[in-house]
Coordinates of C-alpha atoms and ligand atoms in Angstrom, one line a residue:
M1 CA 96.5 70.3 102.8
A2 CA 99.9 69.7 104.5
E3 CA 100.2 66.3 102.9
E4 CA 99.2 67.6 99.5
K5 CA 101.9 70.2 99.8
E6 CA 104.6 67.6 100.4
S7 CA 103.8 65.5 97.4
L8 CA 105.2 66.8 94.1
N9 CA 103.1 68.2 91.4
F10 CA 103.6 66.8 87.9
I11 CA 106.0 69.7 86.9
E12 CA 108.1 69.1 90.0
Q13 CA 108.2 65.4 89.2
I14 CA 109.6 66.2 85.7
I15 CA 112.1 68.6 87.0
E16 CA 113.3 66.2 89.8
A17 CA 113.7 63.5 87.2
D18 CA 115.7 65.8 84.9
L19 CA 117.9 66.8 87.8
A20 CA 118.4 63.2 88.7
S21 CA 119.5 62.3 85.2
N22 CA 121.5 65.5 84.9
K23 CA 119.7 66.3 81.7
H24 CA 120.4 70.0 81.8
G25 CA 123.6 69.9 83.9
G26 CA 121.7 70.7 87.1
D27 CA 120.1 73.8 85.6
V28 CA 116.5 74.8 86.1
I29 CA 115.7 77.9 84.0
T30 CA 112.2 79.1 83.6
R31 CA 110.7 82.2 82.2
F32 CA 107.6 84.4 82.6
P33 CA 106.7 85.6 79.1
P34 CA 104.0 88.3 79.1
E35 CA 102.9 90.1 76.0
P36 CA 102.9 93.8 77.0
N37 CA 99.4 94.5 75.7
G38 CA 97.6 94.9 79.0
Y39 CA 97.9 94.7 82.7
L40 CA 98.6 91.4 84.5
H41 CA 95.7 89.6 86.1
I42 CA 95.2 86.8 88.7
G43 CA 96.0 84.2 86.1
H44 CA 99.3 85.8 85.4
A45 CA 100.0 86.0 89.1
K46 CA 99.5 82.2 89.2
S47 CA 102.0 81.8 86.3
I48 CA 104.5 84.1 88.0
C49 CA 104.3 82.2 91.3
L50 CA 104.7 79.0 89.4
N51 CA 107.7 80.0 87.3
F52 CA 109.6 82.0 89.9
G53 CA 108.5 79.6 92.7
I54 CA 109.8 76.5 90.9
A55 CA 113.1 78.0 90.0
Q56 CA 113.5 79.2 93.6
K57 CA 112.7 75.7 94.9
Y58 CA 115.4 74.1 92.7
G59 CA 118.0 76.8 93.0
G60 CA 117.4 77.9 89.4
R61 CA 116.7 81.2 87.6
T62 CA 113.7 82.8 86.0
N63 CA 113.9 85.2 83.1
L64 CA 111.4 87.9 82.5
R65 CA 110.8 88.0 78.8
F66 CA 108.4 90.4 77.0
D67 CA 106.9 88.6 74.1
D68 CA 106.6 91.8 72.1
T69 CA 106.1 90.6 68.5
N70 CA 102.9 92.5 67.8
P71 CA 103.7 96.2 67.6
V72 CA 100.1 97.3 67.1
T73 CA 98.8 96.4 70.6
E74 CA 101.9 96.8 72.7
D75 CA 103.1 99.7 74.8
T76 CA 105.8 100.7 77.3
E77 CA 103.0 101.6 79.8
Y78 CA 102.3 97.9 80.0
V79 CA 106.0 97.0 80.2
D80 CA 106.3 99.2 83.3
S81 CA 103.2 98.0 85.0
I82 CA 104.1 94.4 84.4
K83 CA 107.5 94.9 86.1
A84 CA 106.0 96.8 89.0
D85 CA 103.4 94.0 89.5
I86 CA 106.0 91.2 89.5
R87 CA 108.2 93.0 92.0
W88 CA 105.2 93.7 94.2
L89 CA 104.3 90.0 94.2
G90 CA 107.8 89.5 95.6
F91 CA 109.8 88.1 92.7
D92 CA 113.0 89.3 91.0
W93 CA 114.5 88.6 87.6
D94 CA 117.8 90.4 88.5
D95 CA 119.4 91.5 85.2
R96 CA 117.6 88.9 83.1
E97 CA 115.0 91.3 81.4
Y98 CA 114.7 90.1 77.9
Y99 CA 112.6 91.1 74.9
A100 CA 111.5 89.0 72.0
S101 CA 112.1 92.1 69.9
D102 CA 115.8 91.9 70.8
Y103 CA 115.9 88.6 68.9
F104 CA 114.4 90.0 65.7
P105 CA 117.8 90.0 64.0
Q106 CA 118.5 86.4 64.9
L107 CA 115.0 85.3 64.0
Y108 CA 115.4 87.0 60.6
E109 CA 118.7 85.2 60.1
W110 CA 117.0 81.9 60.9
A111 CA 114.2 82.7 58.4
I112 CA 116.8 83.3 55.7
Q113 CA 118.5 80.0 56.7
M114 CA 115.2 78.2 56.3
I115 CA 114.5 79.8 52.9
R116 CA 118.0 78.7 51.7
A117 CA 117.3 75.2 52.9
G118 CA 114.0 75.1 51.1
Q119 CA 112.0 75.0 54.3
A120 CA 110.2 78.4 53.9
Y121 CA 108.6 80.3 51.1
V122 CA 107.0 83.6 50.3
D123 CA 103.3 83.3 49.6
D124 CA 101.5 86.0 47.7
S125 CA 98.1 84.7 48.6
S126 CA 95.8 86.9 50.6
A127 CA 94.9 86.2 54.2
E128 CA 91.5 84.9 53.0
E129 CA 93.0 82.6 50.4
I130 CA 95.4 81.2 52.9
A131 CA 92.6 80.6 55.4
A132 CA 90.5 78.9 52.6
M133 CA 93.4 76.6 51.7
K134 CA 94.0 75.7 55.4
G135 CA 91.4 72.9 55.4
T136 CA 89.6 71.8 58.5
P137 CA 90.6 69.5 61.3
T138 CA 89.0 66.6 59.4
E139 CA 90.0 67.6 55.8
P140 CA 93.6 68.2 54.7
G141 CA 94.6 71.6 53.5
K142 CA 95.6 72.6 49.9
E143 CA 99.1 73.5 48.9
S144 CA 99.5 77.1 47.9
P145 CA 100.5 77.7 44.2
Y146 CA 103.5 79.6 45.6
R147 CA 104.8 76.7 47.6
T148 CA 107.1 75.5 44.8
R149 CA 108.7 78.9 44.2
A150 CA 112.4 78.8 43.5
M151 CA 114.7 79.3 46.5
S152 CA 116.4 82.3 44.9
E153 CA 113.0 84.0 44.3
N154 CA 111.9 83.4 47.8
L155 CA 115.1 84.9 49.1
D156 CA 114.8 88.0 46.9
L157 CA 111.1 88.5 47.8
F158 CA 111.7 88.1 51.6
Q159 CA 114.6 90.6 51.5
R160 CA 112.4 93.0 49.6
M161 CA 109.6 92.5 52.2
K162 CA 112.1 93.5 54.8
A163 CA 113.1 96.5 52.7
G164 CA 109.6 97.8 52.7
E165 CA 108.9 97.3 49.0
F166 CA 105.5 95.6 49.4
E167 CA 102.2 96.6 50.9
E168 CA 100.9 95.2 54.2
G169 CA 98.9 92.0 53.6
S170 CA 100.4 91.4 50.1
R171 CA 102.8 88.7 51.0
V172 CA 103.8 86.5 54.0
L173 CA 106.7 84.1 54.7
R174 CA 105.5 80.6 55.5
A175 CA 107.2 77.5 56.8
K176 CA 107.0 74.5 54.5
V177 CA 105.8 71.8 56.8
D178 CA 102.9 69.7 55.9
M179 CA 99.5 70.8 54.5
A180 CA 98.0 67.4 55.3
S181 CA 99.1 67.3 58.9
P182 CA 96.2 66.5 61.3
N183 CA 97.6 69.3 63.4
M184 CA 96.4 72.5 61.9
H185 CA 99.3 74.5 63.3
M186 CA 101.7 72.4 61.1
R187 CA 99.9 73.3 57.8
D188 CA 102.6 75.7 56.6
P189 CA 102.2 78.3 59.4
V190 CA 102.9 81.9 58.7
M191 CA 106.3 83.0 60.0
Y192 CA 106.5 86.6 59.0
R193 CA 103.9 89.3 58.0
I194 CA 104.4 92.8 56.8
K195 CA 103.3 95.5 59.2
F196 CA 104.2 99.2 58.8
A197 CA 103.9 99.8 62.5
H198 CA 106.0 101.6 65.0
H199 CA 107.3 99.2 67.6
H200 CA 107.7 100.3 71.3
R201 CA 111.4 99.2 71.2
T202 CA 112.6 98.8 67.7
G203 CA 110.8 101.9 66.4
D204 CA 110.6 101.8 62.6
T205 CA 113.6 99.5 62.0
W206 CA 111.3 96.7 60.9
C207 CA 108.3 96.5 58.7
I208 CA 108.2 92.7 58.9
Y209 CA 107.4 91.1 62.2
P210 CA 107.7 87.4 63.2
M211 CA 104.5 85.6 64.3
Y212 CA 104.3 84.6 67.9
D213 CA 104.7 80.9 66.9
F214 CA 108.0 81.6 65.1
A215 CA 109.3 83.7 68.0
H216 CA 108.3 82.0 71.2
G217 CA 110.0 78.6 71.0
Q218 CA 113.2 80.1 69.6
S219 CA 113.2 82.8 72.3
D220 CA 113.1 80.0 75.0
S221 CA 115.8 78.2 73.1
M222 CA 118.1 81.2 72.9
E223 CA 117.7 81.8 76.6
H224 CA 118.4 78.1 77.3
V225 CA 115.2 77.8 79.2
T226 CA 115.1 74.3 80.5
H227 CA 111.4 74.1 81.3
S228 CA 109.1 76.3 79.4
L229 CA 105.8 76.3 81.3
C230 CA 102.8 77.2 79.2
S231 CA 99.1 77.1 79.5
L232 CA 97.2 74.2 77.8
E233 CA 96.2 76.1 74.7
F234 CA 99.8 75.8 73.6
E235 CA 99.8 72.0 73.7
N236 CA 98.9 71.9 70.0
H237 CA 101.6 74.4 69.1
R238 CA 104.3 72.2 70.7
P239 CA 104.9 70.0 67.6
L240 CA 105.5 73.2 65.6
Y241 CA 107.9 74.6 68.2
D242 CA 109.8 71.3 68.2
W243 CA 109.8 71.3 64.4
F244 CA 111.4 74.8 64.3
I245 CA 114.0 73.7 66.9
Q246 CA 114.9 70.6 65.0
T247 CA 115.0 72.4 61.7
L248 CA 117.3 75.1 63.1
Q249 CA 119.3 72.6 65.2
I250 CA 119.1 74.8 68.3
Y251 CA 118.9 74.2 72.0
P252 CA 115.7 72.2 72.8
S253 CA 113.8 73.7 75.6
R254 CA 111.1 71.5 77.0
Q255 CA 107.6 72.8 77.0
I256 CA 105.2 71.6 79.7
E257 CA 101.6 72.6 79.7
F258 CA 99.4 73.2 82.7
A259 CA 95.7 74.4 83.0
R260 CA 95.1 78.1 83.1
L261 CA 93.7 79.4 86.4
N262 CA 90.1 80.4 86.3
V263 CA 88.5 82.0 89.4
E264 CA 84.8 82.5 89.9
Y265 CA 83.6 86.1 89.4
M266 CA 87.0 87.0 88.0
L267 CA 87.9 87.5 84.4
T268 CA 91.2 86.3 83.1
S269 CA 91.2 87.7 79.7
K270 CA 93.0 90.9 78.9
R271 CA 90.6 91.6 76.1
K272 CA 87.6 91.4 78.4
L273 CA 89.3 93.4 81.1
L274 CA 90.1 96.1 78.5
R275 CA 86.5 96.2 77.6
L276 CA 85.5 96.8 81.2
V277 CA 87.8 99.7 81.3
N278 CA 86.9 101.2 78.0
E279 CA 83.2 100.8 78.4
G280 CA 83.2 102.4 81.8
F281 CA 82.1 99.5 84.0
V282 CA 85.1 100.2 86.2
K283 CA 87.2 103.3 86.8
G284 CA 90.5 101.8 85.3
W285 CA 92.8 98.9 85.2
D286 CA 93.5 99.3 88.9
D287 CA 89.8 99.5 90.0
P288 CA 89.7 97.5 93.2
R289 CA 87.0 95.3 91.7
M290 CA 89.3 94.2 88.8
S291 CA 91.0 90.9 88.7
T292 CA 94.2 92.6 87.7
I293 CA 97.2 92.6 90.1
S294 CA 97.1 96.4 90.3
G295 CA 93.4 96.1 91.2
M296 CA 94.0 93.6 93.9
R297 CA 96.8 95.7 95.3
R298 CA 94.5 98.7 95.4
R299 CA 91.9 96.6 97.0
G300 CA 94.3 95.7 99.8
Y301 CA 95.1 92.1 98.9
T302 CA 98.7 91.4 100.1
P303 CA 101.4 89.8 98.0
A304 CA 101.7 87.0 100.6
S305 CA 98.0 86.2 100.3
I306 CA 98.1 86.0 96.5
R307 CA 101.2 83.7 96.7
E308 CA 99.4 81.5 99.3
F309 CA 96.4 81.3 97.0
A310 CA 98.5 80.3 94.0
D311 CA 100.1 77.7 96.2
R312 CA 96.9 76.2 97.5
V313 CA 95.3 76.1 94.0
G314 CA 98.2 74.0 92.9
I315 CA 98.6 73.1 89.2
A316 CA 96.3 71.0 87.1
K317 CA 96.4 69.4 83.7
R318 CA 92.7 70.0 83.2
E319 CA 90.7 73.3 83.2
N320 CA 88.8 74.0 86.4
V321 CA 87.3 76.9 88.2
I322 CA 88.5 77.9 91.7
E323 CA 86.1 79.4 94.2
F324 CA 86.5 83.1 94.8
S325 CA 86.1 82.4 98.6
L326 CA 89.4 80.6 98.6
L327 CA 91.2 83.8 97.5
E328 CA 89.3 85.8 100.1
Y329 CA 90.2 83.2 102.7
C330 CA 93.9 83.6 102.0
V331 CA 93.6 87.4 102.2
R332 CA 91.8 87.2 105.5
E333 CA 94.2 84.8 107.0
D334 CA 97.2 87.0 106.1
L335 CA 95.6 90.2 107.3
N336 CA 94.4 88.7 110.5
K337 CA 98.0 88.2 111.4
V338 CA 99.4 91.5 110.4
A339 CA 96.6 94.1 110.3
Q340 CA 96.2 96.6 113.1
R341 CA 92.7 96.9 114.5
V342 CA 91.1 100.3 114.5
M343 CA 87.6 101.5 115.2
A344 CA 85.5 103.0 112.5
V345 CA 81.8 103.7 112.4
L346 CA 80.5 103.2 108.9
D347 CA 76.9 104.3 109.4
P348 CA 77.0 106.6 112.4
L349 CA 74.4 107.2 115.0
K350 CA 75.1 109.9 117.7
L351 CA 75.4 108.7 121.3
V352 CA 75.4 111.2 124.2
I353 CA 76.6 110.1 127.6
T354 CA 74.4 112.3 129.8
N355 CA 76.4 111.8 133.0
Y356 CA 79.9 112.3 131.4
P357 CA 81.5 115.7 132.1
E358 CA 81.2 118.2 129.3
G359 CA 84.5 119.1 127.6
Q360 CA 86.4 116.2 129.2
T361 CA 88.6 113.8 127.1
E362 CA 90.3 110.8 128.5
Y363 CA 92.7 108.4 126.7
L364 CA 91.9 104.7 127.0
P365 CA 94.4 102.0 126.0
T366 CA 93.3 99.5 123.4
E367 CA 95.2 96.7 121.8
N368 CA 96.5 97.0 118.3
N369 CA 96.2 93.4 117.3
P370 CA 95.1 90.6 119.6
E371 CA 96.7 88.1 117.3
D372 CA 100.1 89.8 117.7
P373 CA 101.4 90.5 121.2
Q374 CA 104.2 92.5 119.7
A375 CA 101.8 95.0 118.2
G376 CA 101.2 96.8 121.5
T377 CA 98.5 99.2 122.4
R378 CA 97.3 102.7 121.5
E379 CA 95.3 105.4 123.3
M380 CA 91.7 106.1 122.1
P381 CA 90.3 109.5 122.9
F382 CA 86.9 109.2 124.7
S383 CA 84.4 111.9 125.5
K384 CA 80.8 112.8 126.1
V385 CA 79.5 112.5 122.5
L386 CA 80.3 109.4 120.5
Y387 CA 79.2 107.7 117.3
I388 CA 78.1 104.1 117.2
E389 CA 77.0 102.0 114.3
R390 CA 73.3 102.6 113.5
D391 CA 72.6 98.9 113.5
D392 CA 74.1 98.5 117.0
F393 CA 71.0 100.1 118.4
M394 CA 67.4 99.0 118.2
E395 CA 64.5 100.7 119.8
D396 CA 62.3 97.7 119.7
P397 CA 64.7 94.7 119.6
P398 CA 63.9 91.0 119.3
K399 CA 64.8 88.6 122.1
K400 CA 68.5 87.8 122.4
Y401 CA 69.5 91.2 121.0
F402 CA 72.7 91.9 122.9
R403 CA 73.5 95.2 121.5
L404 CA 72.2 98.6 122.6
A405 CA 68.4 99.1 123.3
P406 CA 66.3 101.0 125.8
G407 CA 67.0 99.5 129.2
N408 CA 69.9 97.3 127.8
M409 CA 73.5 97.5 128.9
V410 CA 76.5 97.0 126.6
R411 CA 80.2 97.6 126.9
L412 CA 81.8 100.2 124.7
K413 CA 85.0 98.4 123.5
S414 CA 88.0 99.3 125.7
A415 CA 85.9 101.8 127.6
Y416 CA 82.8 101.7 129.9
I417 CA 79.5 99.9 130.3
I418 CA 76.6 102.1 129.2
E419 CA 72.9 101.9 129.6
C420 CA 70.4 103.4 127.2
T421 CA 68.0 105.9 128.9
D422 CA 66.4 107.8 126.1
V423 CA 66.3 108.5 122.3
V424 CA 65.8 111.6 120.3
K425 CA 63.9 111.3 117.0
D426 CA 63.3 113.5 114.0
S427 CA 59.9 114.4 112.5
N428 CA 59.9 111.1 110.5
G429 CA 60.3 109.1 113.6
Q430 CA 63.9 108.2 112.8
V431 CA 66.2 107.9 115.8
T432 CA 68.9 110.7 115.6
E433 CA 70.5 110.4 119.0
V434 CA 70.7 107.8 121.7
H435 CA 71.1 109.0 125.3
V436 CA 72.9 106.8 127.7
R437 CA 74.3 106.8 131.2
Y438 CA 77.8 105.3 131.8
I439 CA 79.0 103.4 134.8
P440 CA 82.2 105.0 136.0
E441 CA 83.4 101.9 137.9
S442 CA 83.2 99.8 134.8
K443 CA 86.3 101.1 133.0
S444 CA 87.9 98.4 130.9
G445 CA 90.8 96.7 132.7
Q446 CA 89.8 98.1 136.1
D447 CA 86.1 97.2 136.3
T448 CA 84.8 97.0 139.8
S449 CA 81.1 97.4 138.9
G450 CA 80.3 93.7 139.0
I451 CA 78.0 94.2 136.1
K452 CA 77.9 91.5 133.4
V453 CA 76.9 92.5 129.9
K454 CA 76.5 90.3 126.8
G455 CA 77.4 92.7 124.1
T456 CA 80.4 94.8 123.2
I457 CA 80.2 97.5 120.5
H458 CA 82.7 99.8 118.9
W459 CA 82.6 103.6 118.8
V460 CA 84.5 106.7 118.0
A461 CA 84.5 110.0 119.8
A462 CA 82.7 112.7 117.9
D463 CA 85.1 115.6 118.5
T464 CA 88.2 113.7 117.3
A465 CA 86.9 111.3 114.7
L466 CA 87.9 111.8 111.1
N467 CA 85.4 112.0 108.3
C468 CA 85.9 109.5 105.6
E469 CA 84.5 107.8 102.6
V470 CA 84.3 104.1 102.6
R471 CA 84.0 102.1 99.3
M472 CA 82.3 98.8 99.9
Y473 CA 82.9 96.3 97.1
D474 CA 81.1 93.2 96.1
R475 CA 81.6 90.7 93.3
L476 CA 81.9 92.4 89.9
F477 CA 79.4 90.0 88.3
T478 CA 76.1 88.5 89.4
V479 CA 77.1 85.0 88.2
P480 CA 80.3 83.0 88.9
N481 CA 81.2 82.4 85.2
P482 CA 80.0 85.5 83.3
G483 CA 82.0 84.5 80.2
D484 CA 80.3 81.2 79.8
D485 CA 76.9 82.2 78.5
P486 CA 76.7 81.4 74.8
E487 CA 73.8 83.9 74.3
R488 CA 74.7 86.9 76.5
D489 CA 77.8 89.1 76.6
F490 CA 79.7 88.9 79.9
T491 CA 78.8 92.6 80.6
A492 CA 75.2 91.6 80.9
F493 CA 76.1 90.1 84.2
Y494 CA 77.7 93.2 85.6
N495 CA 76.8 93.7 89.2
E496 CA 75.3 97.2 89.6
E497 CA 75.9 96.9 93.3
S498 CA 79.5 96.0 93.1
L499 CA 80.4 99.4 94.5
R500 CA 78.6 101.1 97.3
I501 CA 79.9 104.4 98.7
L502 CA 79.4 105.3 102.3
D503 CA 80.3 108.9 102.5
G504 CA 79.6 109.8 106.1
A505 CA 81.8 107.3 107.9
K506 CA 83.8 108.2 111.0
V507 CA 87.1 106.7 111.9
E508 CA 89.4 107.1 115.0
P509 CA 92.2 109.7 114.7
S510 CA 95.1 107.2 114.8
V511 CA 94.6 106.4 111.1
K512 CA 96.0 109.8 110.3
E513 CA 99.4 108.0 110.2
V514 CA 98.3 105.3 107.8
Q515 CA 100.0 104.9 104.4
V516 CA 98.4 103.9 101.2
G517 CA 98.6 100.1 100.8
E518 CA 98.7 99.4 104.6
G519 CA 95.9 97.0 105.6
F520 CA 94.0 97.1 108.8
Q521 CA 90.9 95.9 110.4
F522 CA 87.9 98.1 111.2
L523 CA 86.8 96.2 114.3
R524 CA 83.7 94.0 113.6
K525 CA 83.5 95.4 110.0
G526 CA 86.2 93.9 107.9
Y527 CA 89.6 94.5 106.5
F528 CA 90.2 97.9 104.8
T529 CA 93.0 99.8 103.2
L530 CA 93.6 103.4 102.3
D531 CA 92.9 104.3 98.7
P532 CA 95.3 106.5 96.7
D533 CA 92.4 108.9 96.1
S534 CA 92.7 109.7 99.8
R535 CA 93.5 113.3 100.9
A536 CA 94.3 114.6 104.4
E537 CA 90.9 116.3 104.6
H538 CA 89.0 113.5 102.9
L539 CA 90.2 110.0 103.7
V540 CA 89.1 107.2 101.4
F541 CA 89.1 103.5 102.4
N542 CA 88.5 100.4 100.3
L543 CA 86.9 97.3 101.7
T544 CA 89.4 94.6 101.2
V545 CA 87.5 91.6 102.5
N546 CA 84.7 91.0 105.0
L547 CA 85.6 89.4 108.3
K548 CA 83.5 86.4 107.5
D549 CA 82.6 84.8 104.3
S550 CA 79.2 86.3 104.0
W551 CA 78.5 84.1 101.0
A552 CA 79.2 80.9 103.0
K553 CA 76.3 78.5 103.2
V554 CA 76.2 78.5 107.0
A555 CA 75.6 82.1 107.9
A556 CA 77.6 83.3 110.9
K557 CA 75.5 84.0 113.9
G558 CA 75.8 87.5 115.4
Q559 CA 79.0 89.4 115.4
P560 CA 82.1 88.9 117.5
A561 CA 82.5 91.4 120.3
Ligands
ATP1 P1 95.2 86.9 78.0 O1 94.3 85.8 77.4 O2 94.6 87.5 79.2 O3 95.6 87.9 77.0 P2 97.7 85.7 77.6 O4 98.0 84.3 77.9 O5 97.5 86.0 76.2 O6 96.5 86.2 78.5 P3 100.3 86.6 78.0 O7 100.8 87.9 78.3 O8 100.7 86.0 76.8 O9 98.7 86.7 78.2 O10 100.6 85.6 79.2 C1 101.9 85.5 79.9 C2 102.0 84.2 80.6 O11 101.0 84.1 81.6 C3 101.8 83.0 79.6 O12 102.8 82.1 79.9 C4 100.5 82.5 79.9 O13 100.4 81.1 79.7 C5 100.3 82.9 81.4 N1 98.9 83.0 81.7 C6 98.0 83.9 81.2 N2 96.8 83.7 81.7 C7 96.9 82.7 82.6 C8 95.9 82.0 83.5 N3 94.7 82.3 83.5 N4 96.4 81.0 84.3 C9 97.7 80.7 84.2 N5 98.6 81.3 83.5 C10 98.2 82.3 82.6
MG2 MG1 99.3 85.4 75.0

């Protein structure tokens, strides 16, 4: 990995060559251009890290530009969430917050200029007629009967389109390029359409809106973006963007395409994510199972781990699919360094220490993070009645079971060695209580008992533990690429077990101080974070990631003490 990191990716190679030849006077200006029609997802995170990261690396700048050319699907709610997500990821666009809609007047001027130069015309054909005349990749298209319209008539009609004289769909403005071009995007693309729609920024000022293809390249140009990094699907649009730039004689931004990020079990299509929300598969855009940045934040993924993931994935020229476990690995690595360890019992079983004094509580020091010596220790209250994890006890264990069983001794983490003496069962034969005896001389840190045990288990004291709800998450889909099946809709692969709620969990009292968004480790269980649904009297935790990759081919043996 280290060697790979040092070698330059193909975009960095281009940029370094441009810097060496002083092509842009030493400037590196990139942009992140979201359309505010949904929440950002892991794919956007990749693009953000790439655009901001590369500008940072070369002392350049990155603009945030909202590509808001379609008033029907866009909303300020999305603008706000996008800004919050980028900031949370750790990037800043300073005062360079731009909107394609701010360029509407300039784009209109350019359209007029093109009409005057005979490079654009108003077409009265319907959308269906235009589509039918478009041809196919192997057959040339047909020229519209309106293509030869006089310049003065085009000018008049376009101005009247703007003035609101014509109905939606009745006319469009098209660029006069080449109906026989092998590139379908060059076959007289539509530049403007009529839409009587309220725009989130320009209100009702306009009833004609530029197409994305007539806005995007020029927006880059106006901002003097030196390197416009796009996903591969725009490769075929590049000749058109270049054609507009040449026709208008404006600053030539250079577009460079890279492969979109795809991650197993994660969707990277706003349209599909919106369906998951609307059809009730998840609770909202920020459901912790979602591949949105807001979902990952709520899940407890850290900005550093997502940045690291983006970095490790690198950039490619060809589509590929990244394993989900790489993302989880990055999350785990980061949390391992920073997350405080606490004890929580997710499936509690009562444990009574028969020889421990009734009503006594002692405070036992325990380390906050063995990976971080600076993290210090805290005091855990310990008393006669505790909870342990149900699966840390077996009445009739197999050989080499080192946890608690009749006649077996284990250490309670940071406390004492105990020995099981008895169990209490309900009428169904289910164990409801385990009775143990503790060894007073075996206190952690001052053990003089001389007893060696093979297992250590975690616990919480019954009288001080806090009740909580723990939401356990699994992959949202049952197959890695739910969108790839030609026969079945991706929702057919929804994993019904992607959310499992444990409502009777118990957690040590120190988490009272925890804030939403803070990540910590429930010892032996995984990394968790407090959910915003949490209330003082009802704490709610989300599973961020398991301690080990439970899906890894080589299953981990046993649990660490
Ligand atoms: P969607 O298909 O989810 O609607 P989009 O590409 O239409 O995505 P935009 O808001 O236009 O969404 O995207 C903003 C930027 O993010 C674009 O530059 C786009 O190339 C980039 N981007 C979107 N998805 C990915 C992805 N999966 N991998 C890398 N970059 C992406
Ligand atoms: Mg888009």
